[in-house]
Coordinates of C-alpha atoms and ligand atoms in Angstrom, one line a residue:
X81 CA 0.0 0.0 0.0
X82 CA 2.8 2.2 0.7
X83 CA 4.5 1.6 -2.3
X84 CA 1.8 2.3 -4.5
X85 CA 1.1 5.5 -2.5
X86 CA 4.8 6.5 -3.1
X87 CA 4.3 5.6 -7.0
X88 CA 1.3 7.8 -7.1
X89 CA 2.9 10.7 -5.7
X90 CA 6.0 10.3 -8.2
X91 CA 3.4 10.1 -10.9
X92 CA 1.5 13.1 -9.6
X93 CA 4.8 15.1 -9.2
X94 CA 6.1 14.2 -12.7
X95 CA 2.8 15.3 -14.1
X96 CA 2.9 18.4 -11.9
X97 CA 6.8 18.9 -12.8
X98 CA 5.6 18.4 -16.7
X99 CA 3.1 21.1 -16.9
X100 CA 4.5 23.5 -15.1
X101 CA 7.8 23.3 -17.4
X102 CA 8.6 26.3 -19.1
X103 CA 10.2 25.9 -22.4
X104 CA 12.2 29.2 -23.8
X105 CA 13.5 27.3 -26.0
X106 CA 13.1 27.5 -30.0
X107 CA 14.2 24.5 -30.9
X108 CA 11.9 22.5 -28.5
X109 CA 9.0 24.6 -29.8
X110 CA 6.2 21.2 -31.0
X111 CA 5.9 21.1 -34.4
X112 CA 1.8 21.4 -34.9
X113 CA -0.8 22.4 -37.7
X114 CA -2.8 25.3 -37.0
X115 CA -7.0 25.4 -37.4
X116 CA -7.5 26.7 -41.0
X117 CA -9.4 30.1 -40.1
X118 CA -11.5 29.5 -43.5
X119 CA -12.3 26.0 -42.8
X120 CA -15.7 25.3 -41.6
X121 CA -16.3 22.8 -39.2
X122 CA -18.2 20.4 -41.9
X123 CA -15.1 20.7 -44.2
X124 CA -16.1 23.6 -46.6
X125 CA -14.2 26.5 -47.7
X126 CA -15.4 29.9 -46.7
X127 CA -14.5 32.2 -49.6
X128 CA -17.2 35.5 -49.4
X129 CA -16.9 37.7 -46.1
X130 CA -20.7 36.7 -46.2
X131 CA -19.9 33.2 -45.5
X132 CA -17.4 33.9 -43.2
X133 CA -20.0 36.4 -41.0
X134 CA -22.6 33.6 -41.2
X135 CA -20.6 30.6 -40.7
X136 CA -17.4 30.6 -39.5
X137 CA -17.0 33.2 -37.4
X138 CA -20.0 32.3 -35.3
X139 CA -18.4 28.6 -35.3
X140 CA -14.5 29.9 -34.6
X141 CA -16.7 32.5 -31.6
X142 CA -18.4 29.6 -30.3
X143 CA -15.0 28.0 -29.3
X144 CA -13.7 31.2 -27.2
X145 CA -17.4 31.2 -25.3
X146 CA -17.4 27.4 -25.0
X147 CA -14.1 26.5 -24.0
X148 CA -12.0 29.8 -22.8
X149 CA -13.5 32.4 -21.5
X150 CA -17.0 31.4 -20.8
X151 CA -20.2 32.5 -21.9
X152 CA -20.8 36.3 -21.8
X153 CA -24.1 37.0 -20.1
X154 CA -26.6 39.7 -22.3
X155 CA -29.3 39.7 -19.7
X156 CA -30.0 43.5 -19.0
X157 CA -28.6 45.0 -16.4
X158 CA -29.8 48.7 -15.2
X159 CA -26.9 51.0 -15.1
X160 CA -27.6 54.6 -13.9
X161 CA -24.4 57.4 -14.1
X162 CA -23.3 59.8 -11.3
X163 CA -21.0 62.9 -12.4
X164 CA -18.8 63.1 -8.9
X165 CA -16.4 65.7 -10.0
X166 CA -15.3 68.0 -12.9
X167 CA -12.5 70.0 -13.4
X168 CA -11.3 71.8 -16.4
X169 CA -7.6 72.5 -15.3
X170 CA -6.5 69.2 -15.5
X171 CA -3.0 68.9 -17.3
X172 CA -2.1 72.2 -16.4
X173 CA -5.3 73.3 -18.2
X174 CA -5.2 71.1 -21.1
X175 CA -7.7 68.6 -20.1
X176 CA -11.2 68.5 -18.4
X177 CA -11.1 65.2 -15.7
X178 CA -14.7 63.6 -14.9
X179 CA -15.4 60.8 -12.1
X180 CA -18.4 59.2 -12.9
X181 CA -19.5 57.0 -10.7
X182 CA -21.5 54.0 -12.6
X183 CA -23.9 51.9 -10.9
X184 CA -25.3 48.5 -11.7
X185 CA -27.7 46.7 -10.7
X186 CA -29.6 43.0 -11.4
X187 CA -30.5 39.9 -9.8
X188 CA -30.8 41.6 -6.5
X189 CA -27.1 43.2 -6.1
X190 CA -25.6 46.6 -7.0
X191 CA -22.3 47.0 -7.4
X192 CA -21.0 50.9 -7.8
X193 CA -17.6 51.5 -10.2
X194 CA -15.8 54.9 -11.1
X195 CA -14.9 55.6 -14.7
X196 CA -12.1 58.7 -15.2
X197 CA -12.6 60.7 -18.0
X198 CA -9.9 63.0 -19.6
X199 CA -10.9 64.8 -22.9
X200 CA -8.8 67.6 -24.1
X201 CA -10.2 70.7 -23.9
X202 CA -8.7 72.2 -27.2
X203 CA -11.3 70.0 -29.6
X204 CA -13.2 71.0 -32.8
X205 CA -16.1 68.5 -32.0
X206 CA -16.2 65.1 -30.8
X207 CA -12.4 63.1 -30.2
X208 CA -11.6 60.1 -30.7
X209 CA -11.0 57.3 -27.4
X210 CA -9.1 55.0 -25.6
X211 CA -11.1 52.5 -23.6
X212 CA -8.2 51.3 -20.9
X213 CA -8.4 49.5 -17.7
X214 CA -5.6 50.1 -15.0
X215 CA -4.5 47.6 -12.6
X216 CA -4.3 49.6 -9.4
X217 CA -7.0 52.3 -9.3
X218 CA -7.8 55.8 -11.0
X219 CA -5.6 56.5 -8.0
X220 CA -2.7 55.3 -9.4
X221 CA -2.7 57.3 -12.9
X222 CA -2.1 60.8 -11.5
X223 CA -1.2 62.3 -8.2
X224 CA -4.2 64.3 -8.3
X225 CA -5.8 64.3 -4.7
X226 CA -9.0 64.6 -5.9
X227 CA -9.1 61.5 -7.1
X228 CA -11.4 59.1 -5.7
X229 CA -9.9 55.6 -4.1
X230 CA -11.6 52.9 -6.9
X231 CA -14.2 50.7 -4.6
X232 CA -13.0 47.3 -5.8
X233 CA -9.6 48.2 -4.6
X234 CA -10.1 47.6 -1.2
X235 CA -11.0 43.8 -1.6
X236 CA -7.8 43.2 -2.8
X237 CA -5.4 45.5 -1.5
X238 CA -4.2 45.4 2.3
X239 CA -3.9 49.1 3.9
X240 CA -0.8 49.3 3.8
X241 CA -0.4 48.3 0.3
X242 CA 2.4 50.9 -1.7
X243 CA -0.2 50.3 -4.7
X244 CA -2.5 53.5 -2.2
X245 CA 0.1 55.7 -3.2
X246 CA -1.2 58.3 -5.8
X247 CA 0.5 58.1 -9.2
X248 CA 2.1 54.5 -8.5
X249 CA 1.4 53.5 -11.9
X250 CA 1.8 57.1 -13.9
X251 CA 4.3 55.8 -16.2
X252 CA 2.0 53.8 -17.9
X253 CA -0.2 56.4 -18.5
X254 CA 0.9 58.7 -21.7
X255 CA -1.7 60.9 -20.8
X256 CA 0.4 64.4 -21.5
X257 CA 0.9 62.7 -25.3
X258 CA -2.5 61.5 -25.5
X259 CA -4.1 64.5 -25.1
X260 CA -1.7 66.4 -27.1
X261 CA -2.4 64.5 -30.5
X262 CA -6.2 64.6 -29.4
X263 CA -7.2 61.6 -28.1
X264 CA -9.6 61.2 -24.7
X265 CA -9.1 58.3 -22.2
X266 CA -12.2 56.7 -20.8
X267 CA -10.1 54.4 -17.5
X268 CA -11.4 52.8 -14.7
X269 CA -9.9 50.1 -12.1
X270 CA -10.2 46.5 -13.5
X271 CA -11.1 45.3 -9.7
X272 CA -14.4 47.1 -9.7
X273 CA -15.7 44.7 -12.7
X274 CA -13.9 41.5 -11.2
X275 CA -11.6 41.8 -8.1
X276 CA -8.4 40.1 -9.6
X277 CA -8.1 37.1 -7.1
X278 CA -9.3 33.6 -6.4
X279 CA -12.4 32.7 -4.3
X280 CA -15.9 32.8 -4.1
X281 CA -16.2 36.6 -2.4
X282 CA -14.5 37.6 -5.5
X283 CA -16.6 36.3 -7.9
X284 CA -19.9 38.1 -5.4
X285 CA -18.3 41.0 -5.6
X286 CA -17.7 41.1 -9.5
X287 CA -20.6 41.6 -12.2
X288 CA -20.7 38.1 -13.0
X289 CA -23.1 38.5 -9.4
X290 CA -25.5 40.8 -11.2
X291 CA -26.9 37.9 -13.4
X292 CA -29.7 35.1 -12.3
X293 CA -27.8 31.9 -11.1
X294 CA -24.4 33.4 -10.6
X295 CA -23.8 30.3 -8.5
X296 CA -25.0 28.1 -10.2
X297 CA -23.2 29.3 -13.2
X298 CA -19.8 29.5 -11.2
X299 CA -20.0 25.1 -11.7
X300 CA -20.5 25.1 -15.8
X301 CA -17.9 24.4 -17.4
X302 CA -18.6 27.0 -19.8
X303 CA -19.1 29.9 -16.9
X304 CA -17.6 33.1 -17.6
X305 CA -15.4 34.1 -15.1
X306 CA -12.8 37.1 -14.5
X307 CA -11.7 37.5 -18.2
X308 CA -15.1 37.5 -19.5
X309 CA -16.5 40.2 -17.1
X310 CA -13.7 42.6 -17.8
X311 CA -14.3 42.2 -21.7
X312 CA -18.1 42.8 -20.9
X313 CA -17.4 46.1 -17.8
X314 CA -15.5 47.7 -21.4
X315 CA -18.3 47.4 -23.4
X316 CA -20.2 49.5 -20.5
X317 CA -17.6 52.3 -20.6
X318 CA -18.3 52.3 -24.3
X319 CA -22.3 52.7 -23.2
X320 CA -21.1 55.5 -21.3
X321 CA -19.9 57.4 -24.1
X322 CA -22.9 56.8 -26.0
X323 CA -24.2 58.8 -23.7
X324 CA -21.4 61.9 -23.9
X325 CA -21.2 64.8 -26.8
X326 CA -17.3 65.0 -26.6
X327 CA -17.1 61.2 -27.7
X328 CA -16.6 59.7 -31.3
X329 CA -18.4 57.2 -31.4
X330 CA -16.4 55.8 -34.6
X331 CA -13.6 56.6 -33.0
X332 CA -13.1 54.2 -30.4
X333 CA -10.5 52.2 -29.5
X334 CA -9.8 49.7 -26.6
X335 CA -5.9 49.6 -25.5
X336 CA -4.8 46.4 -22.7
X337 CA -1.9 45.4 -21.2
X338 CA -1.5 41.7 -20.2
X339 CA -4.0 40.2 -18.6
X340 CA -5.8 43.1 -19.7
X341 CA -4.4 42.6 -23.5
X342 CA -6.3 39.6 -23.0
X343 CA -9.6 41.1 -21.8
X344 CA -8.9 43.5 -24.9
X345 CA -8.6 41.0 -27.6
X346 CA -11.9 39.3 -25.9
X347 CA -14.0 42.4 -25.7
X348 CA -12.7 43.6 -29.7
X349 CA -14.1 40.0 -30.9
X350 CA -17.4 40.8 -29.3
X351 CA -17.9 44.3 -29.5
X352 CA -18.0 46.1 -32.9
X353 CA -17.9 49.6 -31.3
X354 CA -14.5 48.6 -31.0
X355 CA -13.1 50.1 -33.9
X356 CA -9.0 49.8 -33.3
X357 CA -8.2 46.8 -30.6
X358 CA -5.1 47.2 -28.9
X359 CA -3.5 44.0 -27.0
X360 CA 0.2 44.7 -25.5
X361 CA 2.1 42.3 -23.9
X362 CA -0.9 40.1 -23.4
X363 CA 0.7 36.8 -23.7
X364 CA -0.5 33.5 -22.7
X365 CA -4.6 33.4 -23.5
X366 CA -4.4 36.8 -25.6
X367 CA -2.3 37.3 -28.5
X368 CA 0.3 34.2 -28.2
X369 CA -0.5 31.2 -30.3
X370 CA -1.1 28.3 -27.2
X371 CA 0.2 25.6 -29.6
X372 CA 3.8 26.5 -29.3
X373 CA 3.9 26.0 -25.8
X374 CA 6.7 28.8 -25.2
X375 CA 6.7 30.6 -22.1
X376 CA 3.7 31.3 -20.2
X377 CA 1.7 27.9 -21.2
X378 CA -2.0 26.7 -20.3
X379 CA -1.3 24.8 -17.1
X380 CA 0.6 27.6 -15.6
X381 CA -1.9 30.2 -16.4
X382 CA -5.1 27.7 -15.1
X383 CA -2.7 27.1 -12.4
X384 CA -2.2 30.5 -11.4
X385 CA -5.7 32.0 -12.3
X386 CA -8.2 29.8 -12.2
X387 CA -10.9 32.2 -12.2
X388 CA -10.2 34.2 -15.0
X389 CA -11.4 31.6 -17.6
X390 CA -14.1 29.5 -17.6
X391 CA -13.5 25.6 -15.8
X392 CA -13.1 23.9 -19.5
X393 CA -9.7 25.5 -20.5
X394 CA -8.2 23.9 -17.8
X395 CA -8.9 20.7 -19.8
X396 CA -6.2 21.9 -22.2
X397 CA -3.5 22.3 -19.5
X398 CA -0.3 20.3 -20.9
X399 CA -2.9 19.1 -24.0
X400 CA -2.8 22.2 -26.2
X401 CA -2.0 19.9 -29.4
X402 CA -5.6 19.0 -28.4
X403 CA -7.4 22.4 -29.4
X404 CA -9.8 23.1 -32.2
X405 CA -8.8 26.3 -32.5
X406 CA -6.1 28.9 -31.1
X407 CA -5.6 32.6 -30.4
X408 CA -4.3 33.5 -34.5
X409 CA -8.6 33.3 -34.7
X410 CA -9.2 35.3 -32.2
X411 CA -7.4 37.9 -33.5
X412 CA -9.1 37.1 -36.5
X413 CA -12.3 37.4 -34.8
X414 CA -12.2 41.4 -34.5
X415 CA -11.5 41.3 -39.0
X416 CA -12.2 43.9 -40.7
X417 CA -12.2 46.3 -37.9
X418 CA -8.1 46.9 -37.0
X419 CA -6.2 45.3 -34.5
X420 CA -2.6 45.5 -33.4
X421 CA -0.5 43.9 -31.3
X422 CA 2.6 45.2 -29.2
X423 CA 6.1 42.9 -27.7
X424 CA 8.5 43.7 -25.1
X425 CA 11.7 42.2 -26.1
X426 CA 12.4 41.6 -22.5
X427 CA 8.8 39.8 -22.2
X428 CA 9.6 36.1 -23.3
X429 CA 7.1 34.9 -20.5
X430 CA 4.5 36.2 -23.0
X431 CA 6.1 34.7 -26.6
X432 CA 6.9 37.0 -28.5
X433 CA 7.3 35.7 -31.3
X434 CA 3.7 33.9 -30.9
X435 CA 2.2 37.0 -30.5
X436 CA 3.8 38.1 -33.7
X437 CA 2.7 34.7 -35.7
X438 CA -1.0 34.7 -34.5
X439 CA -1.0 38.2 -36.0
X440 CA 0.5 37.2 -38.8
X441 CA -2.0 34.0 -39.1
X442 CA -4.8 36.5 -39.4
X443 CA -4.0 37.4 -42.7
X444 CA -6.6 35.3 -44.6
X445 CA -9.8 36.8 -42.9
X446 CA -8.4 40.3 -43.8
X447 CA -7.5 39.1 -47.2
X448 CA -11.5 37.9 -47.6
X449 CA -12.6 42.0 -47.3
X450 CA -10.1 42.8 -49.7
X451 CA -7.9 43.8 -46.6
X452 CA -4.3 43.4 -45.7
X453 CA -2.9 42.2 -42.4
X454 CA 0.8 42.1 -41.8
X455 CA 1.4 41.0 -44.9
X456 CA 4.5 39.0 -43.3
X457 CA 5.6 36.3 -41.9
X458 CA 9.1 37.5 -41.3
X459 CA 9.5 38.8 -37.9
X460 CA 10.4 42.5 -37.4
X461 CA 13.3 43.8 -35.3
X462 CA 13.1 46.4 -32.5
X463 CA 11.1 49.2 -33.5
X464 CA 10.5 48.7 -36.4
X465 CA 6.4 48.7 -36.5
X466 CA 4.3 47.2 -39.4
X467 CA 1.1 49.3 -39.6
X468 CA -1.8 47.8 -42.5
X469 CA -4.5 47.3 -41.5
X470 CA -3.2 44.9 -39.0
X471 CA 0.0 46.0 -36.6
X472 CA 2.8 45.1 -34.8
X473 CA 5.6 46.1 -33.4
X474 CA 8.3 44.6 -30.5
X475 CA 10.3 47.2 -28.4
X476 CA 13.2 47.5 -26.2
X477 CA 12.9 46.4 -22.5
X478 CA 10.7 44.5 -19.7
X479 CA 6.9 43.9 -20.0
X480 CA 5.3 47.1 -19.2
X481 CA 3.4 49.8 -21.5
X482 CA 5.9 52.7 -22.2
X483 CA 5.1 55.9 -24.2
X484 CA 7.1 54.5 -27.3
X485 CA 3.9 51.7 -27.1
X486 CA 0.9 54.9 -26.8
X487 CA 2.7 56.7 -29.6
X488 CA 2.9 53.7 -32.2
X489 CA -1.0 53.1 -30.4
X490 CA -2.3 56.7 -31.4
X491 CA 0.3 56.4 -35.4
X492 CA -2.1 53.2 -35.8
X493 CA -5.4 54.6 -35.1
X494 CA -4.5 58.1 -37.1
X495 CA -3.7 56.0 -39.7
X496 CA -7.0 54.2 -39.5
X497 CA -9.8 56.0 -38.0
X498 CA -11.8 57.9 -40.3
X499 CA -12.0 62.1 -39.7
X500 CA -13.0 64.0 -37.4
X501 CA -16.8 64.8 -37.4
X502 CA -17.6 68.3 -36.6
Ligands
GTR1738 C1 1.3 37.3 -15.1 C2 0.5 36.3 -15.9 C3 0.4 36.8 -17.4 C4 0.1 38.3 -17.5 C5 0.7 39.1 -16.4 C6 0.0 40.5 -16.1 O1 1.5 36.9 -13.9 O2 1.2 35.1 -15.9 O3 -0.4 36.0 -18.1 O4 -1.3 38.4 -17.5 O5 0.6 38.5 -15.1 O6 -1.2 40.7 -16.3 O7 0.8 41.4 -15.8

């Protein structure tokens, strides 16, 4: 009896050891085939963007509800919106800065958010937007004292947490540069939509609790979970702007970093207000093809964060030679509206290079609307950005958004969004 305990622990620990093995290295890259994007499920060839909106996509979509992220709930929520402050000195005068306090409410709970606004006040009409989540609170993006603390915050940070401190996280935030060239921000705390950590309270306290059977859901295996309900509290901010006279509404664009380049990617293929998708750095379950196993793989990301996908991906932890489809078609998913895709050279947790081939692998549903995507299959050196009507580009240094990333961000969406209305 002892012995075959002993055996199963080896086997368990070999299994365990196995799946949470890293590989950075090229040559031990598997060799695998890649779901045709244009391939439908019964063996024909989509050739007509007609075909492709009617039958593959919903088939290729289908997959990322199924067996990633979970189903995305469309029950209606009632959402009211609370103006907290204005002031139109922000930036040294350049920019007016709104709190808005949103609040929702369904199945019996409300759950209260704050969105930041910045819109620049020297405008001839409506701007264009970036939709962007930050990690650690509206807090952390200025050292503005006005500022209000973002409720989710408190869940998951301790009082004495260094991530309290006012503009903790202002180098990722270009917001001098953005506002310059034009552009508004629309930002709010990605904790108030889903507190970023494991357990039940978290999942009451997010908006997945703000939908019939939240409970029961949690057990599917097709429950949407943290990534989902990000992707779906974007799609709100973009409500919001319905709602705002400075906003273009063809102008919008959602920018992510990591985890949040993942929620990006997620919310473009669902969302068609989402006219520029921006995914940086977002790795493992965003831009990175899963089939090349490099870095940042399935079982260390289900490990790790269980609750930001739904229970089935799991399944694929150490098996993704097993899936039907990979992250090349979710990209492909947000065709013919324009995505692009940002590397850190630093970054090889998040594959580079396999956020550059799914890019890449996109081509073919571009090429259906007479589009082109990279156009490549030739990886680019540092800085040295592709811009069609797909992008890319790696830069210098760690995993982190820089203004080098916001100014290739705003070149692609000048290049693509159409002119100002007045
Ligand atoms: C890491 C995670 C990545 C990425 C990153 C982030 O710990 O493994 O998938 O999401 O966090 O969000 O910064």
């Amino acid at each position: 009896m002892k012995k075959f305990l002993t055996l199963i622990l080896v086997a368990w620990t070999c299994n365990m050891f196995a799946q949470n093995n890293v590989n950075y290295d090229e040559t031990r890259v598997p060799s695998f085939v890649l779901p045709n994007l244009l391939e439908c499920n019964d063996g024909t060839i989509v050739t007509s963007p007609q075909e492709w909106e009617t039958k593959r996509r919903p088939e290729i979509l289908e997959y990322f509800l199924s067996q990633e992220y979970g189903r995305t709930r469309h029950d209606k929520v009632n959402v009211s919106y609370k103006t907290l402050t204005e002031n139109t000195h922000a930036l040294n005068g350049k920019a007016t800065l709104r709190q808005i306090r949103i609040t929702f409410s369904g199945a019996g709970t409300t759950l209260e958010t704050i969105a930041m606004t910045l819109v620049p006040n020297q405008r001839n009409g409506r701007v264009p937007v970036f939709v962007a989540y930050n990690f650690k609170g509206n807090h952390s993006t200025l050292t503005d004292t006005t500022i209000v603390y973002s409720p989710g915050f408190r869940l998951v940070k301790k009082p004495d947490d260094p991530d309290w401190k006012r503009g903790c996280q202002m180098n990722r935030w270009a917001y001098d540069k953005i506002i310059d060239r034009g552009y508004a921000v629309i930002t709010m705390c990605y904790h108030d939509i889903y507190p970023d950590a494991n357990g039940k309270e978290m999942l009451d306290h997010s908006v997945c609790a703000l939908f019939p059977d939240h409970a029961l859901n949690d057990t599917r295996s097709d429950a949407w979970r943290a990534i989902g309900a990000w992707a779906w509290g974007s799609s709100r901010l973009v409500d919001y702007l319905y709602t705002q006279d400075w906003a273009d509404l063809d102008r919008i664009a959602i920018m992510g970093h990591s985890r949040q380049g993942k929620a990006a990617l997620w919310a473009g293929a669902q969302d068609p207000r989402f006219r520029v998708v921006i995914s940086n750095c977002s790795g493992c379950s965003g831009a990175a093809l899963a089939k090349r196993v490099y870095g940042e793989n399935i079982g260390v990301i289900t490990r790790s964060f269980p609750w930001w996908f739904c229970p089935m991906y799991s399944f694929y932890a150490g098996n993704e030679a097993a899936m039907p489809f990979d992250q090349h078609e979710l990209i492909a998913l947000i065709a013919p509206r324009h995505v692009y895709v940002a590397s850190a050279a630093e970054d090889n947790w998040a594959d580079q290079k396999g956020e550059f081939l799914a890019t890449s692998y996109a081509e073919p549903v571009y090429r259906l609307y007479g589009m082109t995507g990279l156009n490549t299959t030739e990886w680019p050196g540092l800085h040295q950005p592709i811009m069609h009507d797909a992008g890319y580009h790696i830069r210098a240094g760690i995993h982190d958004v820089t203004d080098y990333d916001w100014e290739r961000f705003m070149d692609f969406c000048d290049l693509h969004f159409p002119l100002a209305k007045r």
